[in-house]
Coordinates of C-alpha atoms in Angstrom, one line a residue:
M1 CA -11.6 -10.3 -37.1
S2 CA -15.4 -9.7 -37.5
I3 CA -17.7 -9.1 -34.6
E4 CA -21.2 -10.7 -34.7
I5 CA -24.0 -8.6 -33.2
I6 CA -26.2 -10.7 -30.9
D7 CA -28.9 -10.2 -28.2
A8 CA -28.8 -11.3 -24.6
N9 CA -31.0 -14.4 -25.3
H10 CA -28.6 -15.6 -28.0
H11 CA -27.2 -19.2 -27.6
L12 CA -23.7 -19.8 -29.0
S13 CA -24.1 -22.6 -31.5
D14 CA -20.5 -23.7 -31.0
I15 CA -19.8 -24.3 -27.2
E16 CA -16.4 -25.8 -28.0
C17 CA -14.9 -22.5 -29.1
H18 CA -13.2 -19.7 -27.2
F19 CA -15.4 -16.6 -27.2
K20 CA -15.4 -12.9 -26.2
V21 CA -18.5 -10.8 -25.7
F22 CA -18.5 -7.0 -25.6
A23 CA -21.6 -5.8 -23.6
G24 CA -22.4 -2.3 -22.6
P25 CA -24.3 -1.3 -19.5
G26 CA -27.8 -2.8 -19.1
A27 CA -27.1 -5.1 -22.2
G28 CA -28.2 -8.2 -20.3
K29 CA -24.8 -9.8 -20.0
T30 CA -26.0 -11.8 -16.9
R31 CA -28.9 -13.1 -18.9
F32 CA -26.5 -14.1 -21.7
L33 CA -24.1 -15.8 -19.2
V34 CA -27.0 -17.8 -17.6
N35 CA -28.3 -18.8 -21.1
H36 CA -24.9 -19.9 -22.2
I37 CA -24.3 -21.9 -19.0
R38 CA -27.6 -23.6 -19.4
N39 CA -26.7 -24.4 -23.0
V40 CA -23.4 -26.0 -22.0
L41 CA -25.0 -27.9 -19.2
N42 CA -27.6 -29.3 -21.5
N43 CA -25.5 -30.0 -24.6
S44 CA -21.8 -30.6 -23.5
Q45 CA -20.4 -34.1 -24.0
R46 CA -17.5 -33.2 -21.7
L47 CA -19.2 -32.5 -18.4
Q48 CA -19.3 -35.3 -15.8
I49 CA -19.8 -35.5 -12.0
C50 CA -16.2 -34.4 -11.5
R51 CA -16.0 -32.0 -14.5
K52 CA -17.5 -28.6 -14.1
I53 CA -18.1 -25.2 -15.6
A54 CA -16.0 -22.5 -13.8
C55 CA -17.7 -19.1 -13.8
I56 CA -15.7 -16.3 -12.3
T57 CA -17.5 -13.1 -11.2
F58 CA -16.3 -9.9 -9.7
T59 CA -18.9 -9.4 -6.9
N60 CA -20.8 -11.6 -4.5
V61 CA -24.1 -10.1 -5.8
A62 CA -23.2 -11.4 -9.3
T63 CA -22.4 -14.8 -7.9
E64 CA -25.7 -15.1 -6.1
T65 CA -27.7 -13.8 -9.1
I66 CA -26.1 -16.3 -11.6
L67 CA -26.5 -19.2 -9.2
K68 CA -30.2 -18.4 -8.7
R69 CA -31.0 -18.0 -12.4
A70 CA -28.9 -21.0 -13.5
G71 CA -31.2 -23.3 -11.6
D72 CA -30.4 -27.0 -11.0
H73 CA -26.9 -27.7 -12.3
G74 CA -26.3 -31.1 -10.7
G75 CA -23.1 -29.9 -9.0
R76 CA -21.5 -29.2 -12.4
L77 CA -21.2 -25.4 -11.9
E78 CA -18.5 -23.7 -9.8
I79 CA -19.1 -20.0 -9.4
S80 CA -17.1 -17.7 -7.3
T81 CA -14.7 -14.7 -7.3
I82 CA -11.3 -15.2 -8.8
H83 CA -9.5 -15.1 -5.4
S84 CA -11.8 -17.7 -3.8
F85 CA -11.5 -19.9 -6.9
L86 CA -7.7 -19.8 -7.0
Y87 CA -7.3 -20.4 -3.3
K88 CA -9.6 -23.4 -3.4
Y89 CA -8.3 -25.1 -6.5
I90 CA -4.6 -24.1 -6.7
V91 CA -3.2 -22.5 -3.5
K92 CA -4.8 -24.7 -0.8
P93 CA -4.0 -28.1 -2.4
Y94 CA -0.5 -27.3 -3.7
V95 CA 1.2 -24.4 -1.9
H96 CA 2.8 -26.7 0.7
L97 CA 4.9 -28.1 -2.2
I98 CA 6.7 -24.7 -2.7
A99 CA 6.3 -23.2 0.8
D100 CA 9.9 -23.7 1.9
E101 CA 11.1 -21.7 -1.0
Y102 CA 9.2 -18.6 0.3
D103 CA 9.5 -19.2 4.1
L104 CA 5.7 -19.8 4.1
K105 CA 4.3 -21.6 7.1
A106 CA 1.8 -23.6 5.0
E107 CA 0.3 -25.6 7.9
A108 CA -0.9 -22.4 9.6
I109 CA -2.7 -21.0 6.5
D110 CA -6.4 -20.4 7.1
G111 CA -7.8 -18.5 4.2
H112 CA -6.7 -15.0 3.0
D113 CA -7.2 -11.5 4.4
D114 CA -6.4 -7.8 3.9
I115 CA -3.8 -8.3 6.6
L116 CA -1.4 -5.4 7.2
F117 CA 1.4 -5.5 9.8
S118 CA 2.3 -2.1 11.1
G119 CA 2.8 -2.6 14.9
Y120 CA 5.8 -1.0 16.6
Q121 CA 7.7 -4.3 17.3
F122 CA 7.1 -5.7 13.8
L123 CA 8.2 -2.5 12.1
K124 CA 11.2 -2.3 14.4
E125 CA 12.2 -5.8 13.3
W126 CA 11.7 -5.0 9.7
K127 CA 13.7 -1.8 9.8
S128 CA 16.6 -3.6 11.5
T129 CA 16.5 -6.5 9.1
T130 CA 16.5 -4.2 6.0
A131 CA 18.9 -1.7 7.6
Q132 CA 16.4 1.1 7.2
T133 CA 16.0 2.4 10.7
Y134 CA 15.8 5.9 9.4
L135 CA 12.3 5.4 7.8
D136 CA 9.2 6.7 9.4
D137 CA 6.7 4.1 10.7
G138 CA 3.7 5.9 9.1
D139 CA 5.4 6.0 5.7
I140 CA 6.3 2.3 6.0
A141 CA 2.7 1.3 6.9
S142 CA 1.5 3.4 4.0
A143 CA 3.9 1.6 1.6
F144 CA 2.8 -1.8 2.8
E145 CA -0.8 -1.0 2.4
R146 CA -0.2 -0.1 -1.3
L147 CA 1.8 -3.2 -2.2
R148 CA 0.6 -5.1 -5.2
W149 CA 2.2 -8.0 -7.2
K150 CA 3.3 -6.8 -10.6
F151 CA 5.3 -8.3 -13.4
D152 CA 8.8 -6.8 -13.7
G153 CA 10.8 -6.3 -16.8
N154 CA 11.9 -9.9 -16.8
G155 CA 8.4 -11.4 -16.6
D156 CA 8.8 -12.3 -12.9
L157 CA 6.5 -11.1 -10.1
A158 CA 7.6 -8.6 -7.5
P159 CA 5.7 -6.9 -4.6
L160 CA 5.7 -3.2 -5.6
P161 CA 3.7 -0.1 -4.6
P162 CA 1.9 1.8 -7.4
Y163 CA 4.7 4.4 -7.4
P164 CA 8.2 4.8 -5.8
Q165 CA 7.8 5.2 -2.0
K166 CA 9.8 7.8 0.0
S167 CA 10.1 8.6 3.6
G168 CA 11.3 12.2 3.8
K169 CA 14.4 12.3 1.6
Y170 CA 15.0 8.5 1.7
N171 CA 13.9 6.0 -0.9
F172 CA 12.7 2.5 0.1
K173 CA 15.0 -0.3 -0.8
P174 CA 13.1 -2.4 -3.4
D175 CA 14.2 -5.7 -1.9
S176 CA 12.8 -4.7 1.5
Y177 CA 9.2 -5.4 0.2
W178 CA 10.2 -9.0 -0.3
I179 CA 11.4 -9.1 3.3
Y180 CA 8.1 -7.8 4.5
K181 CA 6.2 -10.5 2.6
R182 CA 8.4 -13.3 3.9
M183 CA 8.1 -12.0 7.5
V184 CA 4.3 -12.2 7.1
W185 CA 4.4 -15.6 5.4
K186 CA 6.4 -17.0 8.2
K187 CA 3.3 -16.5 10.3
G188 CA 1.2 -18.5 7.9
L189 CA -0.7 -15.4 6.7
L190 CA -1.7 -14.6 3.2
H191 CA -3.0 -11.2 1.8
H192 CA -5.7 -11.4 -0.8
D193 CA -3.1 -10.3 -3.4
D194 CA -0.8 -13.1 -2.4
I195 CA -3.3 -15.6 -3.7
L196 CA -2.5 -14.3 -7.2
F197 CA 1.2 -14.6 -6.6
F198 CA 1.2 -18.1 -5.3
S199 CA -1.3 -19.3 -8.0
H200 CA 1.1 -18.0 -10.7
Q201 CA 4.1 -19.6 -9.0
I202 CA 2.4 -22.9 -8.6
I203 CA 1.3 -23.1 -12.2
K204 CA 4.9 -22.2 -13.4
K205 CA 6.7 -24.6 -11.0
L206 CA 4.2 -27.4 -10.9
P207 CA 2.8 -28.0 -14.4
F208 CA 0.7 -30.9 -13.3
A209 CA -1.4 -28.5 -11.2
L210 CA -2.5 -26.8 -14.4
E211 CA -3.3 -30.1 -16.0
V212 CA -5.5 -31.1 -13.1
L213 CA -7.3 -27.8 -13.3
R214 CA -8.0 -28.2 -17.0
A215 CA -9.3 -31.7 -16.3
Q216 CA -11.6 -30.4 -13.6
F217 CA -12.9 -27.5 -15.6
P218 CA -13.3 -28.0 -19.4
Y219 CA -15.2 -24.6 -19.5
F220 CA -13.9 -21.4 -17.9
I221 CA -16.1 -18.3 -18.1
V222 CA -15.1 -14.8 -16.8
D223 CA -17.5 -12.0 -16.2
E224 CA -16.4 -8.3 -16.0
F225 CA -13.1 -9.3 -17.7
Q226 CA -12.1 -5.6 -18.0
D227 CA -11.5 -5.5 -14.2
T228 CA -9.1 -8.4 -14.1
S229 CA -5.4 -7.8 -13.5
P230 CA -2.4 -8.8 -15.7
I231 CA -1.6 -11.7 -13.3
Q232 CA -5.2 -13.1 -13.6
I233 CA -5.1 -12.7 -17.4
E234 CA -1.8 -14.6 -17.6
I235 CA -3.2 -17.4 -15.5
L236 CA -6.3 -17.5 -17.7
R237 CA -4.2 -17.5 -20.9
L238 CA -2.3 -20.5 -19.6
I239 CA -5.5 -22.4 -18.7
G240 CA -6.9 -21.8 -22.2
Q241 CA -3.9 -23.1 -24.1
K242 CA -5.4 -26.5 -24.4
E243 CA -8.5 -28.6 -23.4
T244 CA -10.3 -25.8 -21.5
I245 CA -12.7 -23.5 -23.5
V246 CA -12.4 -19.9 -22.2
G247 CA -15.2 -17.4 -22.5
I248 CA -15.0 -13.7 -21.4
V249 CA -17.5 -11.0 -21.1
G250 CA -16.9 -7.3 -20.4
D251 CA -17.0 -3.6 -21.4
E252 CA -13.9 -1.5 -21.8
A253 CA -15.8 1.7 -20.8
Q254 CA -16.5 0.1 -17.4
S255 CA -12.9 -0.6 -16.5
I256 CA -12.6 1.2 -13.1
Y257 CA -10.2 -0.9 -11.0
K258 CA -6.8 0.5 -11.9
F259 CA -5.9 0.6 -8.2
L260 CA -6.3 -3.3 -8.2
G261 CA -4.1 -3.7 -11.3
A262 CA -6.7 -3.6 -14.1
V263 CA -5.4 -2.2 -17.3
P264 CA -7.7 -0.5 -19.8
G265 CA -7.6 -2.1 -23.2
Q266 CA -7.0 -5.7 -22.0
L267 CA -10.5 -6.9 -23.0
K268 CA -9.8 -5.9 -26.6
A269 CA -6.2 -7.2 -26.5
F270 CA -6.9 -10.7 -24.9
T271 CA -7.2 -13.5 -27.5
L272 CA -6.8 -17.2 -27.8
P273 CA -6.6 -19.3 -31.0
G274 CA -9.9 -19.4 -32.8
M275 CA -11.6 -17.0 -30.4
K276 CA -15.0 -15.7 -31.8
L277 CA -16.1 -12.2 -31.1
F278 CA -19.7 -11.0 -30.3
E279 CA -21.3 -7.7 -29.2
I280 CA -24.6 -7.0 -27.4
K281 CA -25.8 -3.4 -28.1
D282 CA -29.2 -3.3 -26.5
N283 CA -30.0 -1.7 -23.2
H284 CA -32.7 -3.5 -21.3
R285 CA -32.2 -1.6 -18.0
S286 CA -32.7 2.1 -18.4
S287 CA -35.4 4.5 -19.7
N288 CA -35.2 6.3 -23.0
Q289 CA -33.9 9.5 -21.4
I290 CA -31.1 7.8 -19.6
V291 CA -30.0 5.7 -22.6
D292 CA -30.0 8.8 -24.7
L293 CA -27.6 10.4 -22.2
L294 CA -25.4 7.3 -22.2
N295 CA -25.3 7.5 -26.0
K296 CA -24.3 11.2 -26.0
I297 CA -21.5 10.4 -23.5
R298 CA -20.4 7.4 -25.5
P299 CA -21.2 7.9 -29.1
T300 CA -19.0 5.0 -30.2
L301 CA -21.6 2.5 -28.7
Y302 CA -25.1 3.4 -29.7
Q303 CA -27.5 1.4 -27.5
D304 CA -31.2 0.8 -28.3
A305 CA -33.5 1.4 -25.3
K306 CA -35.5 -1.8 -25.3
R307 CA -37.8 -0.9 -22.4
G308 CA -39.3 2.1 -24.3
E309 CA -40.1 3.9 -21.0
S310 CA -40.0 7.7 -21.4
H311 CA -41.8 9.1 -18.4
T312 CA -38.6 9.6 -16.4
S313 CA -36.3 12.4 -15.4
I314 CA -32.6 13.5 -15.2
T315 CA -31.8 16.4 -12.9
M316 CA -28.7 18.1 -11.7
V317 CA -29.3 19.5 -8.2
I318 CA -27.0 22.4 -7.2
G319 CA -26.3 22.7 -3.5
D320 CA -25.3 20.8 -0.4
K321 CA -25.2 17.0 -0.9
A322 CA -27.3 16.3 2.2
A323 CA -29.9 18.7 0.9
A324 CA -29.7 17.1 -2.5
L325 CA -30.4 13.7 -0.9
Q326 CA -33.4 15.1 0.9
W327 CA -34.7 16.7 -2.3
T328 CA -34.3 13.5 -4.2
E329 CA -36.1 11.4 -1.6
A330 CA -38.9 13.9 -1.4
T331 CA -39.2 14.2 -5.2
H332 CA -39.2 10.4 -5.7
A333 CA -41.1 9.5 -2.5
G334 CA -42.0 5.8 -2.4
R335 CA -39.2 4.8 -4.8
Q336 CA -35.8 3.3 -4.0
V337 CA -33.2 6.0 -3.9
V338 CA -29.5 4.9 -3.8
S339 CA -26.7 7.5 -3.6
L340 CA -23.5 6.7 -5.4
C341 CA -20.3 8.4 -4.3
R342 CA -16.7 8.4 -5.5
E343 CA -15.3 8.2 -2.0
N344 CA -16.1 5.9 0.9
L345 CA -16.1 8.8 3.3
T346 CA -18.9 10.6 1.3
A347 CA -21.0 7.4 1.2
N348 CA -20.7 6.8 4.9
S349 CA -21.3 10.4 5.9
L350 CA -24.6 10.3 4.0
K351 CA -25.4 7.0 5.6
K352 CA -24.8 8.4 9.0
G353 CA -26.7 11.6 8.3
I354 CA -23.7 13.8 8.9
A355 CA -24.4 17.2 7.5
A356 CA -20.8 18.5 7.7
S357 CA -18.4 17.7 4.9
I358 CA -15.7 15.2 5.7
Q359 CA -12.6 15.3 3.5
K360 CA -10.1 13.5 5.8
N361 CA -9.8 9.8 6.6
L362 CA -9.6 10.0 10.3
L363 CA -8.6 6.3 10.7
I364 CA -5.4 7.2 8.8
E365 CA -5.0 10.3 11.0
L366 CA -5.4 8.0 14.1
K367 CA -2.3 6.1 12.8
E368 CA -0.4 9.3 12.5
K369 CA -1.4 10.8 15.8
D370 CA -1.2 7.8 18.1
G371 CA 2.3 6.1 18.3
N372 CA 1.1 3.4 20.7
S373 CA 0.3 0.6 18.3
T374 CA -1.7 -1.6 20.8
R375 CA -4.0 1.3 21.8
R376 CA -4.3 2.5 18.2
R377 CA -5.2 -0.9 16.8
A378 CA -7.7 -1.5 19.6
V379 CA -9.6 1.7 18.8
S380 CA -9.3 1.2 15.0
N381 CA -10.4 -2.4 14.9
A382 CA -13.2 -1.8 17.4
T383 CA -14.5 0.9 15.1
K384 CA -14.3 -1.2 12.0
A385 CA -15.9 -4.2 13.8
V386 CA -18.8 -2.4 15.3
E387 CA -19.7 -0.5 12.1
N388 CA -19.6 -3.8 10.1
A389 CA -21.7 -5.6 12.7
R390 CA -24.3 -2.8 12.5
M391 CA -24.5 -3.4 8.7
G392 CA -25.1 -7.1 9.5
Y393 CA -21.7 -8.4 8.7
F394 CA -21.1 -10.2 12.0
K395 CA -18.7 -12.8 10.7
D396 CA -16.4 -10.1 9.4
A397 CA -16.9 -8.0 12.5
L398 CA -15.8 -10.8 14.8
K399 CA -12.9 -11.6 12.5
T400 CA -11.7 -8.0 12.9
I401 CA -12.0 -8.1 16.7
E402 CA -10.2 -11.4 16.8
K403 CA -7.1 -9.7 15.5
L404 CA -6.8 -8.0 18.9
F405 CA -7.3 -11.2 20.9
N406 CA -7.0 -14.4 18.9
Y407 CA -3.2 -14.9 18.9
K408 CA -3.4 -18.6 19.8
K409 CA -6.8 -19.3 18.3
S410 CA -7.9 -20.7 21.6
D411 CA -11.5 -21.0 22.9
L412 CA -10.6 -18.4 25.6
D413 CA -9.5 -15.9 23.0
K414 CA -12.6 -16.4 20.9
K415 CA -14.8 -15.9 23.9
R416 CA -13.0 -12.7 24.7
S417 CA -13.5 -11.5 21.1
L418 CA -17.2 -12.2 21.2
K419 CA -17.5 -10.5 24.6
C420 CA -15.8 -7.4 23.3
L421 CA -18.0 -7.2 20.2
K422 CA -21.1 -7.6 22.3
L423 CA -19.9 -4.8 24.7
L424 CA -19.3 -2.5 21.8
L425 CA -22.8 -3.1 20.3
D426 CA -24.7 -3.0 23.6
N427 CA -23.1 0.3 24.5
Y428 CA -23.1 2.0 21.1
S429 CA -24.9 5.1 22.4
Q430 CA -22.0 5.7 24.8
Y431 CA -19.6 6.8 22.0
S432 CA -21.7 7.3 18.8
G433 CA -22.4 11.0 18.5
K434 CA -19.6 11.7 20.9
K435 CA -15.8 11.7 20.9
V436 CA -13.3 9.0 20.2
I437 CA -12.2 9.2 23.9
D438 CA -15.5 7.7 24.9
L439 CA -14.8 4.6 22.8
Y440 CA -11.4 4.4 24.4
N441 CA -12.8 4.7 27.9
L442 CA -15.4 2.0 27.2
L443 CA -12.7 -0.4 26.0
N444 CA -10.4 0.4 28.8
N445 CA -12.7 0.8 31.8
E446 CA -14.9 -2.2 31.2
G447 CA -12.0 -4.6 31.6
T448 CA -12.1 -5.9 28.0
M449 CA -8.5 -4.9 27.5
L450 CA -5.9 -2.9 29.3
L451 CA -4.8 0.1 27.2
S452 CA -2.0 2.6 27.8
K453 CA -3.0 5.8 29.5
L454 CA -3.4 8.9 27.3
S455 CA -1.0 11.6 28.4
K456 CA -0.7 15.1 26.9
G457 CA 0.2 15.3 23.2
A458 CA -1.1 14.7 19.7
A459 CA -2.8 11.4 20.6
K460 CA -4.7 12.8 23.6
T461 CA -5.8 15.8 21.6
F462 CA -7.0 13.6 18.7
Y463 CA -9.0 11.3 21.1
E464 CA -10.6 14.2 22.9
T465 CA -11.5 16.4 19.9
T466 CA -12.4 13.9 17.1
E467 CA -16.0 12.9 16.6
Y468 CA -16.4 9.1 16.6
D469 CA -19.0 9.3 13.8
F470 CA -16.6 11.3 11.7
M471 CA -13.9 8.6 12.2
A472 CA -16.3 5.8 11.7
A473 CA -17.2 7.3 8.3
A474 CA -13.8 6.1 7.1
V475 CA -14.7 2.4 7.6
K476 CA -14.7 0.7 4.2
N477 CA -18.0 -0.9 3.2
L478 CA -17.1 -4.6 2.7
Y479 CA -19.9 -5.6 0.5
E480 CA -22.5 -4.3 -2.0
A481 CA -25.3 -3.3 0.3
G482 CA -27.3 -0.3 1.6
N483 CA -28.7 2.8 0.0
H484 CA -25.4 4.7 0.2
R485 CA -22.5 3.2 -1.7
T486 CA -19.3 4.0 -3.5
I487 CA -19.6 3.7 -7.3
H488 CA -17.2 0.8 -7.2
K489 CA -19.6 -1.1 -5.0
S490 CA -22.5 -0.6 -7.4
K491 CA -20.9 -2.6 -10.3
G492 CA -23.3 -5.1 -11.8
E493 CA -26.4 -3.7 -10.0
E494 CA -29.4 -1.5 -11.0
F495 CA -31.7 0.8 -8.9
E496 CA -34.9 2.6 -9.5
T497 CA -33.4 6.1 -8.7
V498 CA -29.8 7.0 -8.4
L499 CA -28.2 10.1 -6.8
L500 CA -24.7 10.6 -8.2
V501 CA -22.8 12.8 -5.7
L502 CA -20.1 15.0 -7.2
D503 CA -18.2 16.2 -4.0
K504 CA -15.5 18.5 -2.9
D505 CA -11.9 17.4 -2.7
E506 CA -9.8 16.8 0.4
K507 CA -9.2 20.6 0.7
G508 CA -12.9 21.3 0.7
Q509 CA -12.9 22.8 -2.8
F510 CA -15.2 21.8 -5.7
N511 CA -13.2 21.4 -8.9
E512 CA -16.0 22.1 -11.3
M513 CA -13.9 21.8 -14.5
A514 CA -12.7 18.3 -13.5
E515 CA -16.0 17.0 -12.2
L516 CA -18.2 18.3 -15.1
S517 CA -15.7 17.4 -17.8
F518 CA -17.3 13.9 -17.9
F519 CA -20.5 15.5 -19.2
L520 CA -19.0 18.3 -21.3
K521 CA -15.9 16.6 -22.8
P522 CA -16.1 12.8 -22.1
D523 CA -13.1 10.7 -22.7
L524 CA -13.9 7.2 -21.6
E525 CA -10.9 5.6 -23.3
N526 CA -8.2 7.6 -21.5
D527 CA -9.8 8.9 -18.3
E528 CA -10.7 6.4 -15.5
E529 CA -12.6 9.1 -13.6
H530 CA -14.9 9.4 -16.6
R531 CA -15.4 5.6 -16.7
I532 CA -16.3 5.6 -13.0
K533 CA -19.0 8.3 -13.6
Y534 CA -20.2 6.4 -16.6
V535 CA -20.8 3.3 -14.4
A536 CA -22.7 5.5 -12.0
I537 CA -25.1 7.1 -14.5
S538 CA -25.8 3.7 -16.1
R539 CA -27.1 2.1 -12.9
P540 CA -30.7 3.7 -12.7
R541 CA -33.7 2.3 -14.3
N542 CA -35.9 5.4 -14.3
H543 CA -34.5 8.4 -12.5
L544 CA -31.1 10.0 -12.3
V545 CA -30.2 12.9 -10.0
I546 CA -26.7 14.4 -10.0
S547 CA -25.6 16.4 -7.0
A548 CA -23.1 19.2 -7.4
P549 CA -22.1 21.9 -4.9
S550 CA -22.1 24.6 -7.5
I551 CA -22.1 25.3 -11.2
S552 CA -21.0 28.3 -13.3
A553 CA -23.6 30.1 -15.4
H554 CA -21.7 29.4 -18.6
N555 CA -21.9 25.6 -18.1
I556 CA -25.6 25.5 -17.6
P557 CA -26.6 25.6 -21.3
A558 CA -24.2 22.7 -22.2
I559 CA -25.6 20.6 -19.3
E560 CA -29.2 21.3 -20.3
K561 CA -28.4 20.4 -23.9
L562 CA -27.7 16.8 -22.7
G563 CA -31.3 16.6 -21.5
I564 CA -30.4 17.3 -17.9
N565 CA -32.6 19.7 -15.9
I566 CA -31.0 22.1 -13.5
Q567 CA -32.4 22.5 -10.0
I568 CA -30.8 25.1 -7.7
L569 CA -31.6 24.6 -4.0

């Protein structure tokens, strides 16, 4: 099938045909999407007050950008993330019809969350029910955290971890994951991933739900298609079988969400009858030097640098990452500098100005060291809540705190949650820059909650020797914000100056061969780590700095040949 080369301002003449658009970084795919949406709004004969365009985005930033640029749509445009869309239009209105089959307490459902049950009493009940009393609680919690819905060999969905789970010499019983899900569903709680499961089940078991969806949305557009999971793709395929026109936009080289189920190659593989193919090759974002580097890393997609700006720089700074950040900010004073890191720990340590290198997730270690689930959850949730509140995410912070109090969702519980969050924020200086024991004492001594006393042992040692700031660095950034982010949180955005941080591993060692292979022997098709770095180096408009702890002399000429200057601190 032939591919037509277009630019971002192109209007598809046939809006009643399925389409696929391949668009590299900086190609202007958002501009294309907005132009296409406007074209459909202005020319479609099938849109009415109750019939809309559905536009699925991967990030909240993309949602806000498209809504702003699309302008007045007269209520005929529904734009959201896939989970929010499926919950609103499939799960919420129809799940009660199949709830009994899955022991789901439908009347208690109030949205979806990253809920994880790992308390002592819950795990004790689960182990007894599944006859697996010999399993370690920490291993069970870890397995639950990794669960994702996947298609089995029969085309049915099953809750499975990414690889077989073991606890010591014992394997987990596969059916026990189903039991975990049903125990949670009995409480009326849904994990984000459960939205995909129930949407698929509803569409299979209640065909009229799919008919209603098609009637509501004669046009269905999906951005960043390469990051969708097989379940989402199957749902989209079913939607597009009749009546609804499906359009997808994406870039195979930017597929970086394997841990969420995305499968490389699915953009090329997905098709619907009569689907037309298009490609946007231009780069409207980056300078000549950066586009030239992108073309060397990915010779199969040669982009034209449309901005024509050449007074820019690409530098690899060798030394400590904190020093590299200082060098970048000083060299590019007055410009926006955003650091992009592979790991959340690295991003948060830079945000907090922690000079020491942190390789261990101390929130996970807290689970391992403290066997008292009530005390452990209080400290963990308090840490997550206060760090998110300090980033401005008060709704999410309060929701996290409510997990400790809001069992009956009473006004009293909500007041206690709010009081606790205020206490944490007002007294931040009492534990920030100090030990975790100081946070524990604040929670315990101020009467907010009564926590078990710490006696001698691993838990007491952890609380007394662990820096709070080091543990707080493990808190996941919920949204795309701030000047220090993970690469995954930078998708769809652009910045004046980017510092890509190549860091040491969990053992404190820098694997130069692995980290520099992206520059020296790029393999975007088969190596996700290479695709992740490709996303990072395609974010800057004018200046790119790469931080590496060290570099061997024999690798310097090859790096410089790419147009990258070497700066040793």
